[in-house]
Short mmCIF file of C-alpha atoms and ligand atoms in Angstrom, two decimals:
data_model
loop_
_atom_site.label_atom_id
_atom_site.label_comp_id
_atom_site.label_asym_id
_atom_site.label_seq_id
_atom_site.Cartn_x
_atom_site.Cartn_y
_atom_site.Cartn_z
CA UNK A 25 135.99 57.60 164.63
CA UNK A 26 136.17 61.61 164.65
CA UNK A 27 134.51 63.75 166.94
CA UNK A 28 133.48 67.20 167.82
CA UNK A 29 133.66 68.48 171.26
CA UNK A 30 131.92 71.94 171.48
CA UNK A 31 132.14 74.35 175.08
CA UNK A 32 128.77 75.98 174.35
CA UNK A 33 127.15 79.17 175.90
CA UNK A 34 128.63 81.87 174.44
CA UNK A 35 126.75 84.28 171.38
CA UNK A 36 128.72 83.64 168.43
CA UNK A 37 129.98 86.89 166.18
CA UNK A 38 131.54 86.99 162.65
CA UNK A 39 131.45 86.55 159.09
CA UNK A 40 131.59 83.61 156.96
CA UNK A 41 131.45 82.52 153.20
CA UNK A 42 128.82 79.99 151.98
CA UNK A 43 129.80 77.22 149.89
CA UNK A 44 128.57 75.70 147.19
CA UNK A 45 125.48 73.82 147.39
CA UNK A 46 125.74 69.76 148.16
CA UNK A 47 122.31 69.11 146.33
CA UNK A 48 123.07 71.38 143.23
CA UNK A 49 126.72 70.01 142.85
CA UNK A 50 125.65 66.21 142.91
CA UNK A 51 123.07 66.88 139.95
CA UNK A 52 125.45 68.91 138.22
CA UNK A 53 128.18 66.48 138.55
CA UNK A 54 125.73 63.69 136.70
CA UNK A 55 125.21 66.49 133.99
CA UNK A 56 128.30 65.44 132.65
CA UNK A 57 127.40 62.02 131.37
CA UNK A 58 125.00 63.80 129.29
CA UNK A 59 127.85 64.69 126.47
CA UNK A 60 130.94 63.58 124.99
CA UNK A 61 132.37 67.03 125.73
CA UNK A 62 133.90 68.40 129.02
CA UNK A 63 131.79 69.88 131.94
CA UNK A 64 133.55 72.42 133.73
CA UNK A 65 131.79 73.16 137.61
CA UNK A 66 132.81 75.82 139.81
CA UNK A 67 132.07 76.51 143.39
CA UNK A 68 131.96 72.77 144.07
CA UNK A 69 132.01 72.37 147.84
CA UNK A 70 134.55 69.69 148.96
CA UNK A 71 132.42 67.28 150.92
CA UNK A 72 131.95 63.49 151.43
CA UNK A 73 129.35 63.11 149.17
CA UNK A 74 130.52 64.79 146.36
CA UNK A 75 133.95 62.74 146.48
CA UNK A 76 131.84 59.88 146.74
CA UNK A 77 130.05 60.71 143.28
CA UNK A 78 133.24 61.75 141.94
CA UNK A 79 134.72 58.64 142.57
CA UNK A 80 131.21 56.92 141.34
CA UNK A 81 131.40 58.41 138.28
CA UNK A 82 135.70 57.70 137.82
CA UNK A 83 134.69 53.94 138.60
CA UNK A 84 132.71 54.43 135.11
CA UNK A 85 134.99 55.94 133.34
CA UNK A 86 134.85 59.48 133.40
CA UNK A 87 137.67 61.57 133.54
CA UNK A 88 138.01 64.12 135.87
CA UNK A 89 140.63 67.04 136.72
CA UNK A 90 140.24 69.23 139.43
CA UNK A 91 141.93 72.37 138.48
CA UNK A 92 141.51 74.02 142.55
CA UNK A 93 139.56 73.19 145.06
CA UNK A 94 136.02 74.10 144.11
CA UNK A 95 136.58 74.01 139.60
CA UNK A 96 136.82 70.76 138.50
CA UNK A 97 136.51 69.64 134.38
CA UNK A 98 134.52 66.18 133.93
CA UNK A 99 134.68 63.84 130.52
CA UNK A 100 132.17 60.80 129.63
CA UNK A 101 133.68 60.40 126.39
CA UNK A 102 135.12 57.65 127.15
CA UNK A 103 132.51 55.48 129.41
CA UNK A 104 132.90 52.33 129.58
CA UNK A 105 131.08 51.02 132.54
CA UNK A 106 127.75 52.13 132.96
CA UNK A 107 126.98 50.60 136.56
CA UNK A 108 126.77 52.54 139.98
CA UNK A 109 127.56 49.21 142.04
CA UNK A 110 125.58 48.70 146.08
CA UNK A 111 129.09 49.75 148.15
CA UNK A 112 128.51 53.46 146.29
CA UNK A 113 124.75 54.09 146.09
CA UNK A 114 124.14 52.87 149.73
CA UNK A 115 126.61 55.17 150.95
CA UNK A 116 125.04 58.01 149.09
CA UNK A 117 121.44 58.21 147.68
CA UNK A 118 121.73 60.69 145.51
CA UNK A 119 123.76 57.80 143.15
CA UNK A 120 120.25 57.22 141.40
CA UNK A 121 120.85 60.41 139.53
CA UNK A 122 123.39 58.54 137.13
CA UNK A 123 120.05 56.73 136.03
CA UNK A 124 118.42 59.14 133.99
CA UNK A 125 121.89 61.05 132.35
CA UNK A 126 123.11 57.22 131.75
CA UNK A 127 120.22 55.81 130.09
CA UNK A 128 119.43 58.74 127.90
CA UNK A 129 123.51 59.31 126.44
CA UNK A 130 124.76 55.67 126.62
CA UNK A 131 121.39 53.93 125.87
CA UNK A 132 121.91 51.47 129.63
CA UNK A 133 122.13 51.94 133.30
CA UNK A 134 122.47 49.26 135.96
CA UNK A 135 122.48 50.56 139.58
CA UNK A 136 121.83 49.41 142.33
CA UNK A 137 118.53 50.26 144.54
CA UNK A 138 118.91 52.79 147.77
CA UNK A 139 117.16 50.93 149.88
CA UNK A 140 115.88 52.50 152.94
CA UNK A 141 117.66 55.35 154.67
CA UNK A 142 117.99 56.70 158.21
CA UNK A 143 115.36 59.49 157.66
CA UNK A 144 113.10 56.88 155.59
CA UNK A 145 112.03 54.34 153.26
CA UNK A 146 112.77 56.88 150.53
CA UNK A 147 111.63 54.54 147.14
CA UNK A 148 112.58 55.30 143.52
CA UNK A 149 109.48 54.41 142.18
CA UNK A 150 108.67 57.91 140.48
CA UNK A 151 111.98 58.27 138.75
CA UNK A 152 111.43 54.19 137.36
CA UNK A 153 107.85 55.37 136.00
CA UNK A 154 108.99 58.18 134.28
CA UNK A 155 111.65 56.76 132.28
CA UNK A 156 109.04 53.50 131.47
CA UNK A 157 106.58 56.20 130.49
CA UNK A 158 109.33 57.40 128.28
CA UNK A 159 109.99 53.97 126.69
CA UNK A 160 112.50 52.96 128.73
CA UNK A 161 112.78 48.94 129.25
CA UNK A 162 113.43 48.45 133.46
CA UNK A 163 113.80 45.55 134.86
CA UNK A 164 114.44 44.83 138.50
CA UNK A 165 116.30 41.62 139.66
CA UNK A 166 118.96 40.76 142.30
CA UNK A 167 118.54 44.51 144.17
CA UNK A 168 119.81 45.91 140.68
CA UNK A 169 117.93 48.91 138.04
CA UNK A 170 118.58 47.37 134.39
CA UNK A 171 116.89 50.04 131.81
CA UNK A 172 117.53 49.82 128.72
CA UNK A 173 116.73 52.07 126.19
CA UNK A 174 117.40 53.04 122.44
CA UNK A 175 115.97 56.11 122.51
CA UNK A 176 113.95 57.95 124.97
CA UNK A 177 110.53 58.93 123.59
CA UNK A 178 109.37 62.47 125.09
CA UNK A 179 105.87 62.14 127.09
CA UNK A 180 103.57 63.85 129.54
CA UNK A 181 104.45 62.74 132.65
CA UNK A 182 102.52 63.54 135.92
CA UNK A 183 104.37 62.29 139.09
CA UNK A 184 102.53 61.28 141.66
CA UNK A 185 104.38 62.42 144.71
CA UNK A 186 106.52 65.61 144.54
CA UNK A 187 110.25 64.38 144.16
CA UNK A 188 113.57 66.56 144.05
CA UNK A 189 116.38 64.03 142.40
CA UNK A 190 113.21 62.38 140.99
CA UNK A 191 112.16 65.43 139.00
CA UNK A 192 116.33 66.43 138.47
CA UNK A 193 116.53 62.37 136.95
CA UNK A 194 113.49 62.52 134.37
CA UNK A 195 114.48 66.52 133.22
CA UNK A 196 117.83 65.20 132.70
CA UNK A 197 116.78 62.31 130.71
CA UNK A 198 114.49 64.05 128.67
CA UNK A 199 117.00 66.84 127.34
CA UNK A 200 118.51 64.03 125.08
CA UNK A 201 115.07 62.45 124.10
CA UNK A 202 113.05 62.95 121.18
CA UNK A 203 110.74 65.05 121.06
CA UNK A 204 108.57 67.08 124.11
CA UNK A 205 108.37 66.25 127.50
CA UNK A 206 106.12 67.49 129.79
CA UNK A 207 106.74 67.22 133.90
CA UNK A 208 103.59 67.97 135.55
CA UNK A 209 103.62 67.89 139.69
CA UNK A 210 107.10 68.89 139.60
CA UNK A 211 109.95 69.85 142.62
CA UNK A 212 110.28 73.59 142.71
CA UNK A 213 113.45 73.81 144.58
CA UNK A 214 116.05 76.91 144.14
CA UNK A 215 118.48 73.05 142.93
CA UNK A 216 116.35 72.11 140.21
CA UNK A 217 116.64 76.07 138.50
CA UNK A 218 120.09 75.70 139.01
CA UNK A 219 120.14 72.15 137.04
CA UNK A 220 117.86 73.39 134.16
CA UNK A 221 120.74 76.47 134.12
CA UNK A 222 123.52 74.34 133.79
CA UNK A 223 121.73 71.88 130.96
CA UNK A 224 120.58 75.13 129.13
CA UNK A 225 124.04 76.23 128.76
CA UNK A 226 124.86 72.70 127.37
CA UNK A 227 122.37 73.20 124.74
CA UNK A 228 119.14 71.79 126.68
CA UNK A 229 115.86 73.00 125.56
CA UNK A 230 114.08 73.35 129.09
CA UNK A 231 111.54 76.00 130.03
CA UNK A 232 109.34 76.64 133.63
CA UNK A 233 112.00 74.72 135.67
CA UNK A 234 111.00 76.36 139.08
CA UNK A 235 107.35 75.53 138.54
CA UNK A 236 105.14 72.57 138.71
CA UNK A 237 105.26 71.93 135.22
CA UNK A 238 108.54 71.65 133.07
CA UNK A 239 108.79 71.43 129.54
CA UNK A 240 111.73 70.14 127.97
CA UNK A 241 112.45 69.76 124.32
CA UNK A 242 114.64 66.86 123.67
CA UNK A 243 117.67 67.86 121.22
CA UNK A 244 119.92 65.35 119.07
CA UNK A 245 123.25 65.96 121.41
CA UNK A 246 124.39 68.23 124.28
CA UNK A 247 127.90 70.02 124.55
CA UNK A 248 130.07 70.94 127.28
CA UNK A 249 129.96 74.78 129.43
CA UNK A 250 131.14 76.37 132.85
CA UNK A 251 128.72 76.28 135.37
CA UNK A 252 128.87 77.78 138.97
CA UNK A 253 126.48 75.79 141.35
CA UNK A 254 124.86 77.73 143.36
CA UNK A 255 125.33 78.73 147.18
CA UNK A 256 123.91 76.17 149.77
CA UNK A 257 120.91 77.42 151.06
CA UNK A 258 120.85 74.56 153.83
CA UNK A 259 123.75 75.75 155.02
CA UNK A 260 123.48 78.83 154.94
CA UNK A 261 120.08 78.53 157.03
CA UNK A 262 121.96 76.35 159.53
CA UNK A 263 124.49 79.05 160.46
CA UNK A 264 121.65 81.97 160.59
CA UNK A 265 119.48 79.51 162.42
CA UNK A 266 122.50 78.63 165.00
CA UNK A 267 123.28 82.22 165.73
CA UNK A 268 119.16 83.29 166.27
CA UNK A 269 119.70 80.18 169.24
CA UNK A 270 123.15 81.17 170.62
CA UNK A 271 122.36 85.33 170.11
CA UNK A 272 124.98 87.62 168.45
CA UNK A 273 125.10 87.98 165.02
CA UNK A 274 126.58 87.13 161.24
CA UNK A 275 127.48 87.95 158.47
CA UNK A 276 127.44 85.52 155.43
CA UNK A 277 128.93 86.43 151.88
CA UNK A 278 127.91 84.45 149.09
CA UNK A 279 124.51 83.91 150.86
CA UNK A 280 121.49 84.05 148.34
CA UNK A 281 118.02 84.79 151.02
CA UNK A 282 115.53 84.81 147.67
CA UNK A 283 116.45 80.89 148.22
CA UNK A 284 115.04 80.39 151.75
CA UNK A 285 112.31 82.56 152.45
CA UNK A 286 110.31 80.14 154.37
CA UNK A 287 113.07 79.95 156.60
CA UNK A 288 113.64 83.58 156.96
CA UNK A 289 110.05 83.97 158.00
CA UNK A 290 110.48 82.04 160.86
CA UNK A 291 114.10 83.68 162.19
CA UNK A 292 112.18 86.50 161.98
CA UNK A 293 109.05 84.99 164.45
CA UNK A 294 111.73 83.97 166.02
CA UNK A 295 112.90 87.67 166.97
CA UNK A 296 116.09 88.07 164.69
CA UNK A 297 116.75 91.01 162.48
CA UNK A 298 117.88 89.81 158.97
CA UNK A 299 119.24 92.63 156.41
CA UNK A 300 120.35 90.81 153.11
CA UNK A 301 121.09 91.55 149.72
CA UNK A 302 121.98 90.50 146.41
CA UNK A 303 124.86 88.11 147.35
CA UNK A 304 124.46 88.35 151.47
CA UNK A 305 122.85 87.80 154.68
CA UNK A 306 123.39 89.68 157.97
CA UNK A 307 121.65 88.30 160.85
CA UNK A 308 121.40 90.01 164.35
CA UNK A 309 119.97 88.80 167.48
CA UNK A 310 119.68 90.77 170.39
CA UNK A 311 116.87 89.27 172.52
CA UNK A 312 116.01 85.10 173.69
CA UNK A 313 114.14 83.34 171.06
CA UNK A 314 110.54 83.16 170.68
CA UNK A 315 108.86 79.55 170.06
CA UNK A 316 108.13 79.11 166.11
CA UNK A 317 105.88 76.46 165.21
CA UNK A 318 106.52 75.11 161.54
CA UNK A 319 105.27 72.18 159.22
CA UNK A 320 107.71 70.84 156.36
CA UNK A 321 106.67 70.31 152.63
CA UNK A 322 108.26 70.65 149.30
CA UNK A 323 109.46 74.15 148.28
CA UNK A 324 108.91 76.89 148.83
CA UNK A 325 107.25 75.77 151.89
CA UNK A 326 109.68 75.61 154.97
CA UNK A 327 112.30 72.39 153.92
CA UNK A 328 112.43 69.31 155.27
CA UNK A 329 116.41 69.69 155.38
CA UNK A 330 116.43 72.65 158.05
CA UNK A 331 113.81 70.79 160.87
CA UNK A 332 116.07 69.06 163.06
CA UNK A 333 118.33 72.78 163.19
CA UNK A 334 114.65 74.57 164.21
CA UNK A 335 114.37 72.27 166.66
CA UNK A 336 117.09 72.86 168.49
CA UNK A 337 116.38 76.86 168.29
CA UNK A 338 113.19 75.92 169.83
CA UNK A 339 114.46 73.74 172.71
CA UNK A 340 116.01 77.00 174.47
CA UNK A 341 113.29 79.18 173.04
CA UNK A 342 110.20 81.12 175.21
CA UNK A 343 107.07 79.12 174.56
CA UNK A 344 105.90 75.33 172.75
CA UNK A 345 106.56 75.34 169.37
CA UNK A 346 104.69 72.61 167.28
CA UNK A 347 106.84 70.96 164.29
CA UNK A 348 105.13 68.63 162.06
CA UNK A 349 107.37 66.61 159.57
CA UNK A 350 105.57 65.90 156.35
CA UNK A 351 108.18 64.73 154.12
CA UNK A 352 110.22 61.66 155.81
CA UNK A 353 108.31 59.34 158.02
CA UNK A 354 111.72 58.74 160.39
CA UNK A 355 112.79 62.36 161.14
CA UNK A 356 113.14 62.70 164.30
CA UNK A 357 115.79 60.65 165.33
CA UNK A 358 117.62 64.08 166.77
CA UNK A 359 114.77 64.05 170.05
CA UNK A 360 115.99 61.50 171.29
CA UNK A 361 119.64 62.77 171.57
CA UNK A 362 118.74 66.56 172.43
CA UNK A 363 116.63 65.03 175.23
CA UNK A 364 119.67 64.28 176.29
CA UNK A 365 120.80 67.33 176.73
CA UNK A 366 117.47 68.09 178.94
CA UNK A 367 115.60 69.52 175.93
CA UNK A 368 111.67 68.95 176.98
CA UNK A 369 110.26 67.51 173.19
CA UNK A 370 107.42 65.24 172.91
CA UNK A 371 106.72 63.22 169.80
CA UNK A 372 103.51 62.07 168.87
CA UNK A 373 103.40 60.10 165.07
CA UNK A 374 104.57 62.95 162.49
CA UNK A 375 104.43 66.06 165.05
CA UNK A 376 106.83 66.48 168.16
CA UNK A 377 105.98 69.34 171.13
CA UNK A 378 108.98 71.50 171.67
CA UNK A 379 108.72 73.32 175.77
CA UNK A 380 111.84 75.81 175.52
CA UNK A 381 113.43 75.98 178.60
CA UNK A 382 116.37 78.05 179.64
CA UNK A 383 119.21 76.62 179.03
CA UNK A 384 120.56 72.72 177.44
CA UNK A 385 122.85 70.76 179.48
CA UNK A 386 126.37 69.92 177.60
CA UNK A 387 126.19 65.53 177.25
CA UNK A 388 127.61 63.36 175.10
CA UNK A 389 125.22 62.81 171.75
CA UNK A 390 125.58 60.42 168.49
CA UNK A 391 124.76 62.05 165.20
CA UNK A 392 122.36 60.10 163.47
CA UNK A 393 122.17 61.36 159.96
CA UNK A 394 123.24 64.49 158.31
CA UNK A 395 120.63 67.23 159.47
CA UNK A 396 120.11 65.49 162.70
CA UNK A 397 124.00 66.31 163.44
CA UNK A 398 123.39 70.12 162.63
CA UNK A 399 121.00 70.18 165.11
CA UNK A 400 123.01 68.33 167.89
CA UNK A 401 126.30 71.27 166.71
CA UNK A 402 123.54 74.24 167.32
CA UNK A 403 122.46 72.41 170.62
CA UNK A 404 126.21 72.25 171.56
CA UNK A 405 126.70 75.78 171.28
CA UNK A 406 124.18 76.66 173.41
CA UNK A 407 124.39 74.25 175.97
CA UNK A 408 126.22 75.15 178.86
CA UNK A 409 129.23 72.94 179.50
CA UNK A 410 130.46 70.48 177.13
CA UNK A 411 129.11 68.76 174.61
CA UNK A 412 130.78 65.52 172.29
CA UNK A 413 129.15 64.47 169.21
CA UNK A 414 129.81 60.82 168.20
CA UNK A 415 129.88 59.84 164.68
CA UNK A 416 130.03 63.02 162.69
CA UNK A 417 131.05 61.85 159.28
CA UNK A 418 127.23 62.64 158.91
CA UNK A 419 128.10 66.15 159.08
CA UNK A 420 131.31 65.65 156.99
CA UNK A 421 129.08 64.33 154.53
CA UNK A 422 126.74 67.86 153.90
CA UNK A 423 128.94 70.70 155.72
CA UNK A 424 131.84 71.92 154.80
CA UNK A 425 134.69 72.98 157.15
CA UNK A 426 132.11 73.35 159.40
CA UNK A 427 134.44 73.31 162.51
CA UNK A 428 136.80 76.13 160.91
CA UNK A 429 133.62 78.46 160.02
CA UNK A 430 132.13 78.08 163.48
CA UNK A 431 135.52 78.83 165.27
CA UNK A 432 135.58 82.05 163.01
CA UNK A 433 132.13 82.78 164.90
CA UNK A 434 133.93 82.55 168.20
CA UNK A 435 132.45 78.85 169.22
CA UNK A 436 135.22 76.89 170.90
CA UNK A 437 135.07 73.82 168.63
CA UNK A 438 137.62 71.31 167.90
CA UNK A 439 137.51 67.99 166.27
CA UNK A 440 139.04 64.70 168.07
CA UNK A 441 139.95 61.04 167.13
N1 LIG B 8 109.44 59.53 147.14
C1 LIG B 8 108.69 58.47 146.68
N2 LIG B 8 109.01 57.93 145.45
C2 LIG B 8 110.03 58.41 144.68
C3 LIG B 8 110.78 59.49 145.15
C4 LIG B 8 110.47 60.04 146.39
O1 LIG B 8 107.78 58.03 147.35
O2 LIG B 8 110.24 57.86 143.59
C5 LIG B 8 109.12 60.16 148.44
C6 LIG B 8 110.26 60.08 149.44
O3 LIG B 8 110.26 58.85 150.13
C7 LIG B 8 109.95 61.27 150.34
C8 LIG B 8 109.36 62.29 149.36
O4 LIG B 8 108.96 61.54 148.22
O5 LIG B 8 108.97 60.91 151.28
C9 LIG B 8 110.31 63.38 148.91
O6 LIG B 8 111.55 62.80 148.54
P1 LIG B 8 112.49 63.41 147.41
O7 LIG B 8 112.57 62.43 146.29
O8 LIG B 8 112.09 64.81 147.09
O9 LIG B 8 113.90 63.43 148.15
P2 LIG B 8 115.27 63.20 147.44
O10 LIG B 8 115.21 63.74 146.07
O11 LIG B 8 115.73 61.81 147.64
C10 LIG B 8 116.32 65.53 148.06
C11 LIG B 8 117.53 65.98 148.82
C12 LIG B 8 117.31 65.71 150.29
C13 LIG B 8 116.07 66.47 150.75
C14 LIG B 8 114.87 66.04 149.90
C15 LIG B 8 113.60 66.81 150.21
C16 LIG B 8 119.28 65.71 147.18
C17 LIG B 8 120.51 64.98 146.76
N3 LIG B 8 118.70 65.29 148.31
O12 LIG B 8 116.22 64.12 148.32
O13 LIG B 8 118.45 66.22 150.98
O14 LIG B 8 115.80 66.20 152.09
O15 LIG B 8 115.17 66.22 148.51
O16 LIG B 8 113.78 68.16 150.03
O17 LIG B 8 118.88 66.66 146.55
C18 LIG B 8 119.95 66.41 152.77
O18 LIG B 8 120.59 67.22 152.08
O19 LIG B 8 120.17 66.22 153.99
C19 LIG B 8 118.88 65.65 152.14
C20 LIG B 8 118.38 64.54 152.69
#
């Protein structure tokens, strides 16, 4: 199993590009089952999950040619098989966006259920009651989704809990159904625009994606386009939030900051000085971090996806800062590990107490899930001494080269068998 072994304690200085976002391209790659014709997708970052929904969707029968590294064409014309099996969706959650694309093009969709997850029970339920609502026949035997469905009846539907790939799944489904759909409760996230952008291109009828409330107009068939998925915004808040810990500064191209704003508020609490603009982000920090206290929730309040990073900042910052997860009920598994590294965090139910304190301690630390193992890089680099991180095919699985980008920074990174 790999590893990364990080010498921390040095500011890191430099300029980076941003790849493409991992939870843009995995909706965008499903987009493709919508039509007969070919998808084309740029800017597709190569990570673990994405080959792991490209090879998903090759075990149905879509073709797919990758013309470089980040363009790659996709086909459903000829499907044949249309199943995401237990070995893939377990692997990768984001699987259950087949559902929606498959049921409303090829009229059937077996996969299998998630389960629970590291960072939490994470059900489907919302994206199953949507597609019912939409006259979708689901039933649920031997761990398996079986919907069937002639044709998708557009509906008002009003989710009850507010659900990224669950609102990606029904808008999806609902561009091929007839008649009008309403989504009311919505995900707002920067990923969901990008989806609705993509789908418009290939003829969808969708208006308000970005708001609470979508509409979508269902049309008889979609066709293929070029899309360019959008810059990671996760990532690119990792790197600006790993620099405002370690001091020094960046410089990331291909950076959108319209996309994080939540997050940008706090660097800023936090003492950094942020210039960005249309395609940018430089990020200077001069002084030690202050303490920023912060509460997740669905955009475009601060995201659930860049806690376990501000906790790390906040383990070598001056002052408590309170953090309050409101989206996954398990995490936190990161404490544990930067404790570890003599971080001072107490966790009580949904909340944990960050004391900064001068300096981490380099120790060997397991990666626990993707976000988690952000935090545990940002903690290496600015711990003194060295640090190993166990089991990072987490990381592999969300960042890409993130070794090579770092070392561009100046960290002294390197990754071991
Ligand atoms: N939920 C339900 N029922 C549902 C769907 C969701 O109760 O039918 C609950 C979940 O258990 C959770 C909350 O609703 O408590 C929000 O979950 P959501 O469905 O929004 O999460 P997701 O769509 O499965 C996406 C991202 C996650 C990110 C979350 C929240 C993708 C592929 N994944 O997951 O990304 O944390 O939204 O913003 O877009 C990551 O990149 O590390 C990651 C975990």
């Amino acid at each position: 199993m790999q590893k990364l072994v990080i010498y921390g304690g040095k500011p890191l200085s430099g300029e980076i590009s941003i790849s493409g976002a991992k939870n843009a391209a995995l909706p965008a790659l499903c987009a493709s089952l919508l039509t007969n014709d070919t998808l084309t997708l740029r800017n597709v970052p190569d990570l673990k999950d994405v080959t792991t929904m490209l090879n998903l969707l090759k075990q149905m029968g879509v073709t797919i040619l990758t013309n470089d590294q980040s363009e790659m064409e996709l086909s459903a014309a000829d499907l044949t098989n249309p199943t995401a099996p237990y070995e893939m969706v377990k692997t990768m959650r984001a699987a259950i966006l087949v559902l929606g694309p498959l049921l409303a093009h090829k009229g059937e969709a077996i996969i299998s259920l998630p389960g629970g997850c590291a960072i939490g029970l994470r059900p489907v339920d919302q994206h199953i009651k949507g597609l019912q609502a939409m006259g979708a026949e689901i039933i649920i035997e031997h761990g398996y989704i079986h919907a069937k469905a002639k044709k998708l009846i557009g509906t008002r539907i009003v989710m009850d809990i507010v659900t990224v790939t669950g609102t990606e799944n029904l808008m999806m489904a609902a561009c091929l159904a007839s008649g009008l759909t309403i989504l009311e409760n919505a995900a707002r996230e920067p990923e969901i625009i990008d989806l609705a952008q993509c789908l418009i291109k290939m003829g969808a009828k969708i208006e308000g994606a970005g708001t609470d409330v979508i509409t979508i107009q269902g049309v008889k068939a979609l066709h293929g386009c070029t899309h360019d998925v959008m810059p990671d915004r996760i990532e690119t808040g990792t790197f600006l939030t790993a620099v405002t810990a370690s001091g020094g500064e960046i410089h990331l191209k291909g950076a959108q900051a319209g996309t994080l704003d939540a997050v940008i508020d706090k660097l800023l609490e936090a003492g950094a000085i942020i210039n960005s603009g249309k395609n940018w982000i430089h990020l200077t920090m001069n002084l030690p971090p202050k303490s920023v206290s912060l509460r997740t929730a669905p955009y475009p309040a601060f995201p659930t996806d860049m806690q376990a990073q501000f906790m790390a900042l906040n383990s070598v910052a001056n002052g408590t800062a309170i953090i309050t997860e409101t989206i996954f009920e398990n995490r936190f598994m990161h404490v544990q590990e930067l404790k570890r590294m003599n971080a001072e965090i107490t966790v009580e139910g949904n909340t944990a107490i960050v004391h900064g304190i001068p300096r981490l301690d380099g120790a060997g630390v397991m990666a626990t899930d993707l976000r988690a193992s952000a935090s545990l890089v940002i903690a290496g680099l600015i711990a003194q001494g060295e640090t190993i991180i166990d089991r990072i095919y987490h990381l592999d699985r969300g960042y890409e080269r993130i070794e090579q980008k770092l070392a561009q920074l100046g960290a002294q990174i390197a990754r071991i068998n």
